PDB file of C-alpha atoms in Angstrom:
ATOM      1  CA  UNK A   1     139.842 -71.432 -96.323  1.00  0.00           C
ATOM      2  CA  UNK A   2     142.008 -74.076 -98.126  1.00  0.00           C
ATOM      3  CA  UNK A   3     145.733 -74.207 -98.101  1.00  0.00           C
ATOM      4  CA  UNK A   4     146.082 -72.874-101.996  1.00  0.00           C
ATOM      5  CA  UNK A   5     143.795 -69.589-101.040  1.00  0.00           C
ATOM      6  CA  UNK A   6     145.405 -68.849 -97.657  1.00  0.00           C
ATOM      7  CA  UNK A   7     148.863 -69.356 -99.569  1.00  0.00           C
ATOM      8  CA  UNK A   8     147.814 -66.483-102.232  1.00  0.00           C
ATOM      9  CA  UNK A   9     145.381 -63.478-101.956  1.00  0.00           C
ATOM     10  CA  UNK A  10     144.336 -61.089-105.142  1.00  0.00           C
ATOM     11  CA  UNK A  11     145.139 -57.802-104.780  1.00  0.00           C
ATOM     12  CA  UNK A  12     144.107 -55.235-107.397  1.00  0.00           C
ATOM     13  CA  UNK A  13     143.794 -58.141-109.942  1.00  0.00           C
ATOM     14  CA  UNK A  14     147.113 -59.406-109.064  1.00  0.00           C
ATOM     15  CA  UNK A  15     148.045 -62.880-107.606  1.00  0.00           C
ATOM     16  CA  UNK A  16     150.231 -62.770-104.320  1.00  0.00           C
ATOM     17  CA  UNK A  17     151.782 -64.777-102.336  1.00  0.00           C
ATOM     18  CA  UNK A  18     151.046 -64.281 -98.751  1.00  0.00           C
ATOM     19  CA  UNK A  19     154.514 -65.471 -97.344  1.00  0.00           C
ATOM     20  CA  UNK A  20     156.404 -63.789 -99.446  1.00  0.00           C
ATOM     21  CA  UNK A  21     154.259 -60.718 -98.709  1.00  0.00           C
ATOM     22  CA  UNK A  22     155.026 -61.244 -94.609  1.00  0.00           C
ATOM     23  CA  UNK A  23     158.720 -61.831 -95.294  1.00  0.00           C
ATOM     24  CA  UNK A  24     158.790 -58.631 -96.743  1.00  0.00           C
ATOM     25  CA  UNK A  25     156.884 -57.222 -93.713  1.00  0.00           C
ATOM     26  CA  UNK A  26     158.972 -58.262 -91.192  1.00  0.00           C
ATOM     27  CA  UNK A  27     162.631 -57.506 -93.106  1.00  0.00           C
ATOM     28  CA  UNK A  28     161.581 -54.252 -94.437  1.00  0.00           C
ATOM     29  CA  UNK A  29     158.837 -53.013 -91.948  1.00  0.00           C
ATOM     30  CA  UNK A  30     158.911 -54.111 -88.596  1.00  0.00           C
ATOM     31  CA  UNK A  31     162.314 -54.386 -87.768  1.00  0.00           C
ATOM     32  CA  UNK A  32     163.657 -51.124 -89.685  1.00  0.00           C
ATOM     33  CA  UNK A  33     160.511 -49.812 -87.971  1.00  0.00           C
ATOM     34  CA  UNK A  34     161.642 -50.895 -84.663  1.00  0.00           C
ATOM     35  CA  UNK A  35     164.660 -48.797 -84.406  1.00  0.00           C
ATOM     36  CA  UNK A  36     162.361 -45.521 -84.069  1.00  0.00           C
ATOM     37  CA  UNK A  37     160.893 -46.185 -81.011  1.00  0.00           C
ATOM     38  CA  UNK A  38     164.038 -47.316 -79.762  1.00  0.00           C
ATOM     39  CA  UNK A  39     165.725 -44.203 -80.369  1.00  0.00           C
ATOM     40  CA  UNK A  40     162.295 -42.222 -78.642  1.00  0.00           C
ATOM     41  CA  UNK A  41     163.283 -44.008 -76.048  1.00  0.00           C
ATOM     42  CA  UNK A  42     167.028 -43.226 -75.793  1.00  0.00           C
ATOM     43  CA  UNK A  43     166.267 -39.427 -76.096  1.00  0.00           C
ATOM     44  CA  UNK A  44     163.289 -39.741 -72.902  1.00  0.00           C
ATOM     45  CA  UNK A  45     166.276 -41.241 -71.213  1.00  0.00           C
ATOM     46  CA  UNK A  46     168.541 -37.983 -72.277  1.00  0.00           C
ATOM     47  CA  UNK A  47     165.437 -36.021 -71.650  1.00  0.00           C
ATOM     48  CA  UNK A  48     164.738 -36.697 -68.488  1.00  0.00           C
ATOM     49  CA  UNK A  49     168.771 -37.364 -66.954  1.00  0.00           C
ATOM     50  CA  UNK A  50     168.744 -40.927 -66.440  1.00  0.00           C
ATOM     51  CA  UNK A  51     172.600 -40.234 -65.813  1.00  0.00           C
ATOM     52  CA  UNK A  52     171.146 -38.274 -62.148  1.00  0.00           C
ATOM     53  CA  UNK A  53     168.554 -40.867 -60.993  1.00  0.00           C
ATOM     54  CA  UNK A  54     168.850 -44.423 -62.068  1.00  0.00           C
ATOM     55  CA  UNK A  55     172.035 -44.210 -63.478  1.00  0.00           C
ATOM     56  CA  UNK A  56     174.575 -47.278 -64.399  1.00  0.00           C
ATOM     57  CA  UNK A  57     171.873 -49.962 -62.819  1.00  0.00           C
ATOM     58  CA  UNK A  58     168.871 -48.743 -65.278  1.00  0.00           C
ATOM     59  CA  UNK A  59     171.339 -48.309 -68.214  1.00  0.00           C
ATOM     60  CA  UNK A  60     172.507 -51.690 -68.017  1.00  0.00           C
ATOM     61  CA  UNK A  61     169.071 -53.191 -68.267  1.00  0.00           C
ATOM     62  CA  UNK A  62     168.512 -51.475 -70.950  1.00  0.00           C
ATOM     63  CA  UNK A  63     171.494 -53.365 -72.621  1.00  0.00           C
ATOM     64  CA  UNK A  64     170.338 -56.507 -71.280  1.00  0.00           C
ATOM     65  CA  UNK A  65     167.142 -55.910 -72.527  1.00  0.00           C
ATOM     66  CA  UNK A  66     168.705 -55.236 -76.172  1.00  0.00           C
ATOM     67  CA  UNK A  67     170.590 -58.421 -75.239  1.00  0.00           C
ATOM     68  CA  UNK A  68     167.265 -60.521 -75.315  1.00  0.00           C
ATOM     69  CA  UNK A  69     166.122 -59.174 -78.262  1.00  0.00           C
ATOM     70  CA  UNK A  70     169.446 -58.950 -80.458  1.00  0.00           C
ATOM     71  CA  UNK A  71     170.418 -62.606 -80.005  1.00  0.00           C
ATOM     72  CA  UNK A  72     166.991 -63.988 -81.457  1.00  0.00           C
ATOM     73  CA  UNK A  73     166.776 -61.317 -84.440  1.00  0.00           C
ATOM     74  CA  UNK A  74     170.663 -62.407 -85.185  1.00  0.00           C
ATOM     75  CA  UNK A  75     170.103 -66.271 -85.290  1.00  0.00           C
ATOM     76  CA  UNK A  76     166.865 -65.693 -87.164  1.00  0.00           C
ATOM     77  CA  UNK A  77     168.408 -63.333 -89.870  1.00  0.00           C
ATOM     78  CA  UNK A  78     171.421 -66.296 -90.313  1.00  0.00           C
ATOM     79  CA  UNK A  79     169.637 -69.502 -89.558  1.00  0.00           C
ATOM     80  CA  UNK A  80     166.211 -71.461 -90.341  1.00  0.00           C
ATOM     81  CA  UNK A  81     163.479 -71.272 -87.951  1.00  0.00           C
ATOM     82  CA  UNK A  82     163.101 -74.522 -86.542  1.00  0.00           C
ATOM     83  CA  UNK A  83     162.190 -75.931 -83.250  1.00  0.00           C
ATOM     84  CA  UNK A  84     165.489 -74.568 -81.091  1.00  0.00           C
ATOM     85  CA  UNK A  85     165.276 -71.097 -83.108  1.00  0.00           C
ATOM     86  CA  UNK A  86     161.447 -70.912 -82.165  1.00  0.00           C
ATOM     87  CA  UNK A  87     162.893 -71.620 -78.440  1.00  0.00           C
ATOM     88  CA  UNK A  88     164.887 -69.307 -78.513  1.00  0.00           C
ATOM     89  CA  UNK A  89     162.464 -66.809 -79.465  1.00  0.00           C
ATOM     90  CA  UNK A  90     160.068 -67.751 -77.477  1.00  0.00           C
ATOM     91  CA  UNK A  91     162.482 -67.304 -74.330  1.00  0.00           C
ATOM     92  CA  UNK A  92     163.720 -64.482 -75.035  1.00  0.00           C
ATOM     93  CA  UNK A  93     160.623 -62.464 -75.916  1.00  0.00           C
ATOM     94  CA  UNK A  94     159.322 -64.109 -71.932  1.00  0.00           C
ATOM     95  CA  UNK A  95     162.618 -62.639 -70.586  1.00  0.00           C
ATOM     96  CA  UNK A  96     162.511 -59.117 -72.470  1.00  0.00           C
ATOM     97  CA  UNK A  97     158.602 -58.694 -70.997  1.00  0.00           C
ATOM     98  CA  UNK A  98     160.236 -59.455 -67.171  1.00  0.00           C
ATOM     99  CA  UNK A  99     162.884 -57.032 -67.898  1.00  0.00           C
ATOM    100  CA  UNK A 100     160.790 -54.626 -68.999  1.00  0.00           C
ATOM    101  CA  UNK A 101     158.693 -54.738 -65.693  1.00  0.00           C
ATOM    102  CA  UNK A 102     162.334 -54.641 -63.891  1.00  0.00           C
ATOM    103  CA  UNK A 103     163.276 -51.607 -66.172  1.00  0.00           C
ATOM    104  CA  UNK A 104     159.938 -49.077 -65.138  1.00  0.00           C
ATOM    105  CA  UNK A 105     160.283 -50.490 -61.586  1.00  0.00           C
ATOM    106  CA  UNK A 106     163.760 -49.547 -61.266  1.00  0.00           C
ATOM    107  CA  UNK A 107     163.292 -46.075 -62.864  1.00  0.00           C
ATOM    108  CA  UNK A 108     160.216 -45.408 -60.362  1.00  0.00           C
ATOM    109  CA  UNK A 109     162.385 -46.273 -57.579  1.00  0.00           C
ATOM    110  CA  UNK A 110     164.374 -43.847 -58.511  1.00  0.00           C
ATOM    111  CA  UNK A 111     162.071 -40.822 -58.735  1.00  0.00           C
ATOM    112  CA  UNK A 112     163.304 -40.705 -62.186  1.00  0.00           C
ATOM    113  CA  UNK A 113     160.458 -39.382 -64.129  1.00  0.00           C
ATOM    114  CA  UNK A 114     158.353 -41.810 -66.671  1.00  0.00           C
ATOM    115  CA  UNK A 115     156.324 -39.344 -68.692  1.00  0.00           C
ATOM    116  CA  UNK A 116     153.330 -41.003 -70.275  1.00  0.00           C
ATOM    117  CA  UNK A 117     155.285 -40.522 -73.836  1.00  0.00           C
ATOM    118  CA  UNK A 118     157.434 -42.763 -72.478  1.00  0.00           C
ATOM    119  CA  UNK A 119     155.221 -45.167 -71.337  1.00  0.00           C
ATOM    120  CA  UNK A 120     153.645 -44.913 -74.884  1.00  0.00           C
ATOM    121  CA  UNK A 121     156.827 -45.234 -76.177  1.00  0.00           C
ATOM    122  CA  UNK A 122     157.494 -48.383 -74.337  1.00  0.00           C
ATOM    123  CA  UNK A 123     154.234 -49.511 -75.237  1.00  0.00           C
ATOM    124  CA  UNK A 124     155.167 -50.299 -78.815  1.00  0.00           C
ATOM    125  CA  UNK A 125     158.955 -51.784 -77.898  1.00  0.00           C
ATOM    126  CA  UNK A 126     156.975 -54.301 -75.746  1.00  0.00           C
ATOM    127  CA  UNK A 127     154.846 -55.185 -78.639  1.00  0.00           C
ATOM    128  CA  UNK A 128     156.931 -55.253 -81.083  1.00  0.00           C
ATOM    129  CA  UNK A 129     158.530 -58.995 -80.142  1.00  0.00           C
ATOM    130  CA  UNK A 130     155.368 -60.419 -80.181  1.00  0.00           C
ATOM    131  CA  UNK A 131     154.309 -59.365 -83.606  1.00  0.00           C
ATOM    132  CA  UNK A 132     157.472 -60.466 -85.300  1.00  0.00           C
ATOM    133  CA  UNK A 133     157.045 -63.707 -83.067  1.00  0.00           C
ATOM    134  CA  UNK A 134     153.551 -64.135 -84.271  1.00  0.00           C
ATOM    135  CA  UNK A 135     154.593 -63.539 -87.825  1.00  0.00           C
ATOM    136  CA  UNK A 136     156.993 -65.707 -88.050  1.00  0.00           C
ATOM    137  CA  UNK A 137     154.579 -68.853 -86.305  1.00  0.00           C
ATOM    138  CA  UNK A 138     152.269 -68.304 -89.016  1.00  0.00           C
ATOM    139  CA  UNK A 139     155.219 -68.609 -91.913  1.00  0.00           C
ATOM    140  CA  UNK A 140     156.784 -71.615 -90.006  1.00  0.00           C
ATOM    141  CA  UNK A 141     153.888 -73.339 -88.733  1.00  0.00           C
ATOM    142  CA  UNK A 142     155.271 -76.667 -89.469  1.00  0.00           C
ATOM    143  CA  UNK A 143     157.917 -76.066 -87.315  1.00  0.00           C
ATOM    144  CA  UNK A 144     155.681 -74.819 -84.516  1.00  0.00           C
ATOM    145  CA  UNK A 145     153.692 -77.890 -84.787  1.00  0.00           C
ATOM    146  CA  UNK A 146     157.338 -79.781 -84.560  1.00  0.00           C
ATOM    147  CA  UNK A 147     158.251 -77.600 -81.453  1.00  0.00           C
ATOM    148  CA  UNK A 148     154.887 -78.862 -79.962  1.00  0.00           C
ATOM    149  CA  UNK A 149     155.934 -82.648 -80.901  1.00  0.00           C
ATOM    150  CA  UNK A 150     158.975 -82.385 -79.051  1.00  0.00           C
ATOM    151  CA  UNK A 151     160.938 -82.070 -82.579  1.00  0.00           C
ATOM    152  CA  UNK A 152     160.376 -85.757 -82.889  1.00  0.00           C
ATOM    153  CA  UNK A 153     161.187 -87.577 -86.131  1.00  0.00           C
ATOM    154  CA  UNK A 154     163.213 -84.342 -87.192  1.00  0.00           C
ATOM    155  CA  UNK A 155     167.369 -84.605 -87.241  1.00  0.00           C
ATOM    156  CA  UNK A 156     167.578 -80.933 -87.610  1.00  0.00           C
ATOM    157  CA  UNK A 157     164.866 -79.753 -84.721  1.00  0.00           C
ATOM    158  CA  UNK A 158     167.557 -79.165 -82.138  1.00  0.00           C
ATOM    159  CA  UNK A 159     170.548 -77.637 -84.156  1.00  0.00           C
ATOM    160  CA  UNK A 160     171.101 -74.725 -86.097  1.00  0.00           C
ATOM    161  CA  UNK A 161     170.572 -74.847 -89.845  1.00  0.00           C
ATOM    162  CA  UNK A 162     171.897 -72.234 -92.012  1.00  0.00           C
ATOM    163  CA  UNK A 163     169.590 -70.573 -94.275  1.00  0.00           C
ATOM    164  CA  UNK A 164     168.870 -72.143 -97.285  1.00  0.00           C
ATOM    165  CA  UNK A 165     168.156 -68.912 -99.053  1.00  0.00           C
ATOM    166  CA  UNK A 166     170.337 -66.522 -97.229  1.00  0.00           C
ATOM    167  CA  UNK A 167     169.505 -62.838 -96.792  1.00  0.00           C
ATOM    168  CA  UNK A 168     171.559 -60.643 -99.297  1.00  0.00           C
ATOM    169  CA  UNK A 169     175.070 -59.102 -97.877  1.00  0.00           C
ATOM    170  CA  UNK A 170     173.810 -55.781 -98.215  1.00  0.00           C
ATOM    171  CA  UNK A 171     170.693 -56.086 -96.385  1.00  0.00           C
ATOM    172  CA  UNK A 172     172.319 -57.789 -93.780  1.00  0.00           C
ATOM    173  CA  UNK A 173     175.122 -54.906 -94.108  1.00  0.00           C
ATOM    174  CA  UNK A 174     172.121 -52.076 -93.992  1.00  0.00           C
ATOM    175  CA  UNK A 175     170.991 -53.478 -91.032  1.00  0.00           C
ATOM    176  CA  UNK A 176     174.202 -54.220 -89.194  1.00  0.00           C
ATOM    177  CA  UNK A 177     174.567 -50.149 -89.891  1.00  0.00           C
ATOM    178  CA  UNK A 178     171.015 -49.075 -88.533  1.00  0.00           C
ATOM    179  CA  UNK A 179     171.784 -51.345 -85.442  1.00  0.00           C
ATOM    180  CA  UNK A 180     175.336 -49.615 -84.787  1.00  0.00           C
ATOM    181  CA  UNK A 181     173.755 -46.263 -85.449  1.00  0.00           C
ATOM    182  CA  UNK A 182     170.038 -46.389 -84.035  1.00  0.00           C
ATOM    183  CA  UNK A 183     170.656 -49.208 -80.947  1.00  0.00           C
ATOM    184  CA  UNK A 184     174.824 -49.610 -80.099  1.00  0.00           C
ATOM    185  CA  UNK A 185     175.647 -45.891 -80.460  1.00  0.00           C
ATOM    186  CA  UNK A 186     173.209 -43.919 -78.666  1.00  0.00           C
ATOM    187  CA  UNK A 187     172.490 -46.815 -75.557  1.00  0.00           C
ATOM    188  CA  UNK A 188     176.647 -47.133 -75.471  1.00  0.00           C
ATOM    189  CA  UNK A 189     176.595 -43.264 -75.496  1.00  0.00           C
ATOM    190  CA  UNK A 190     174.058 -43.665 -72.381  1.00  0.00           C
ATOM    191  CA  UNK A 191     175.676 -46.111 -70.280  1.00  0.00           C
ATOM    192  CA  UNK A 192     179.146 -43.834 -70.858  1.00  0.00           C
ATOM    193  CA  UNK A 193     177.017 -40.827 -69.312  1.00  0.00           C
ATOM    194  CA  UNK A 194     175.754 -42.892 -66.107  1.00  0.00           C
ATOM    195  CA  UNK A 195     179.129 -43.937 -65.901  1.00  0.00           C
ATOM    196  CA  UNK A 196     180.982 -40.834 -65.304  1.00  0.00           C
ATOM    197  CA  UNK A 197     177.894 -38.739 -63.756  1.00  0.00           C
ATOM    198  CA  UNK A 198     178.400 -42.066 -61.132  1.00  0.00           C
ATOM    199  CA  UNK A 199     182.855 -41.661 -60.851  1.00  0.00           C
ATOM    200  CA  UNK A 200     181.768 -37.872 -60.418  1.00  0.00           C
ATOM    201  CA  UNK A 201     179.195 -38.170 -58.117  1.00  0.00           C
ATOM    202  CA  UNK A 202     182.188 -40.532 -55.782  1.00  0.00           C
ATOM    203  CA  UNK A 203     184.388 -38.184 -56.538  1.00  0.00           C
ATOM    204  CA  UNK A 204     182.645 -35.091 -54.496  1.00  0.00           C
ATOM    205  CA  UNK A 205     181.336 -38.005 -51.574  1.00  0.00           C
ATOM    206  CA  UNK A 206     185.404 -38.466 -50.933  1.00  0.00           C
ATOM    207  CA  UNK A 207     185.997 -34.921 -50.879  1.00  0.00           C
ATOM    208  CA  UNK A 208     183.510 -34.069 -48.711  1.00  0.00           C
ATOM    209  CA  UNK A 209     184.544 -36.284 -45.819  1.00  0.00           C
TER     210      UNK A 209
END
């Protein structure tokens, strides 16, 4: 297929433009979309009283695991994809898998229960990074072939470069929103819960000595 018909596909008799068509994809669908497993995965936490088994130690993966996901989406909503952005998401997507492995091990050890909902569940926040990843190779694949040169012959391969089209303020507001409410809120709420079930739990070990 040549450049001009991969660029544009007819649909229905209309032309369309196949970038434009992804863009929309992954602002609109797949990471709105995201925050729904992530919440399924909050309430099999609730469900199944993370606050009694794994506690404080699982909790906190679970924000570093938000961690390695939050900082790429953030640069990549404010910045061009380039060589170091592609890095960066490339890294962190690596790291998120081996925390991941560290998060089920961790709630195993604990005899904290991992229903296969949950494991479905996690199924689809594992994916997730790697189809927004893959996306986003295919809209910058200039840059990927850059990234593969080393950024050579490119003054901007290794720095940040604001967009040159930013993202709207409300968008960017919307999803600052669904983040506080769907991701910050209920994992914060979490951690909170581990915490005191943990001071409580040292509380009635002192007083029984």
């Amino acid at each position: 297929m040549i450049r001009d018909q991969a660029a544009r596909i007819s649909a229905t008799g209309a032309t369309v433009d196949v970038g434009d068509v992804t863009t929309r994809y992954l602002l609109y669908g797949l990471l709105p979309g995201w925050f729904v497993p992530g919440l399924a995965d909050w309430a099999m936490h609730r469900r199944t009283r993370i606050e009694d088994t794994a506690g404080t130690k699982e909790s906190l993966i679970h924000s570093l695991m938000m961690a390695e996901v939050g900082l790429p989406i953030a640069l990549t909503l404010r910045y061009e994809v380039n060589p170091l952005l592609l890095s960066v998401q490339l890294g962190g997507a690596a790291v998120h898998e081996a925390t991941a492995l560290w998060d089920v091990k961790t709630a195993i050890d604990s005899d904290r229960e991992v229903r296969p909902v949950e494991q479905h569940i996690h199924s689809f926040l594992e994916s997730l990074p790697f189809a927004a990843l893959a996306s986003l190779m295919c809209l910058h694949s200039d840059q990927v072939r850059s990234l593969l040169r080393g950024g050579r012959g490119d003054p901007d391969a290794w720095r940040l470069v604001p967009r040159r089209r930013p993202l709207s303020p409300g968008y960017l507001a919307g999803i600052g929103a669904a983040i506080t409410a769907c991701v910050l809120l209920p994992y914060g709420e979490e951690l909170l819960r581990c915490a005191r079930a943990s001071r409580a739990r040292k509380k009635l070990s002192r007083k029984g000595r």
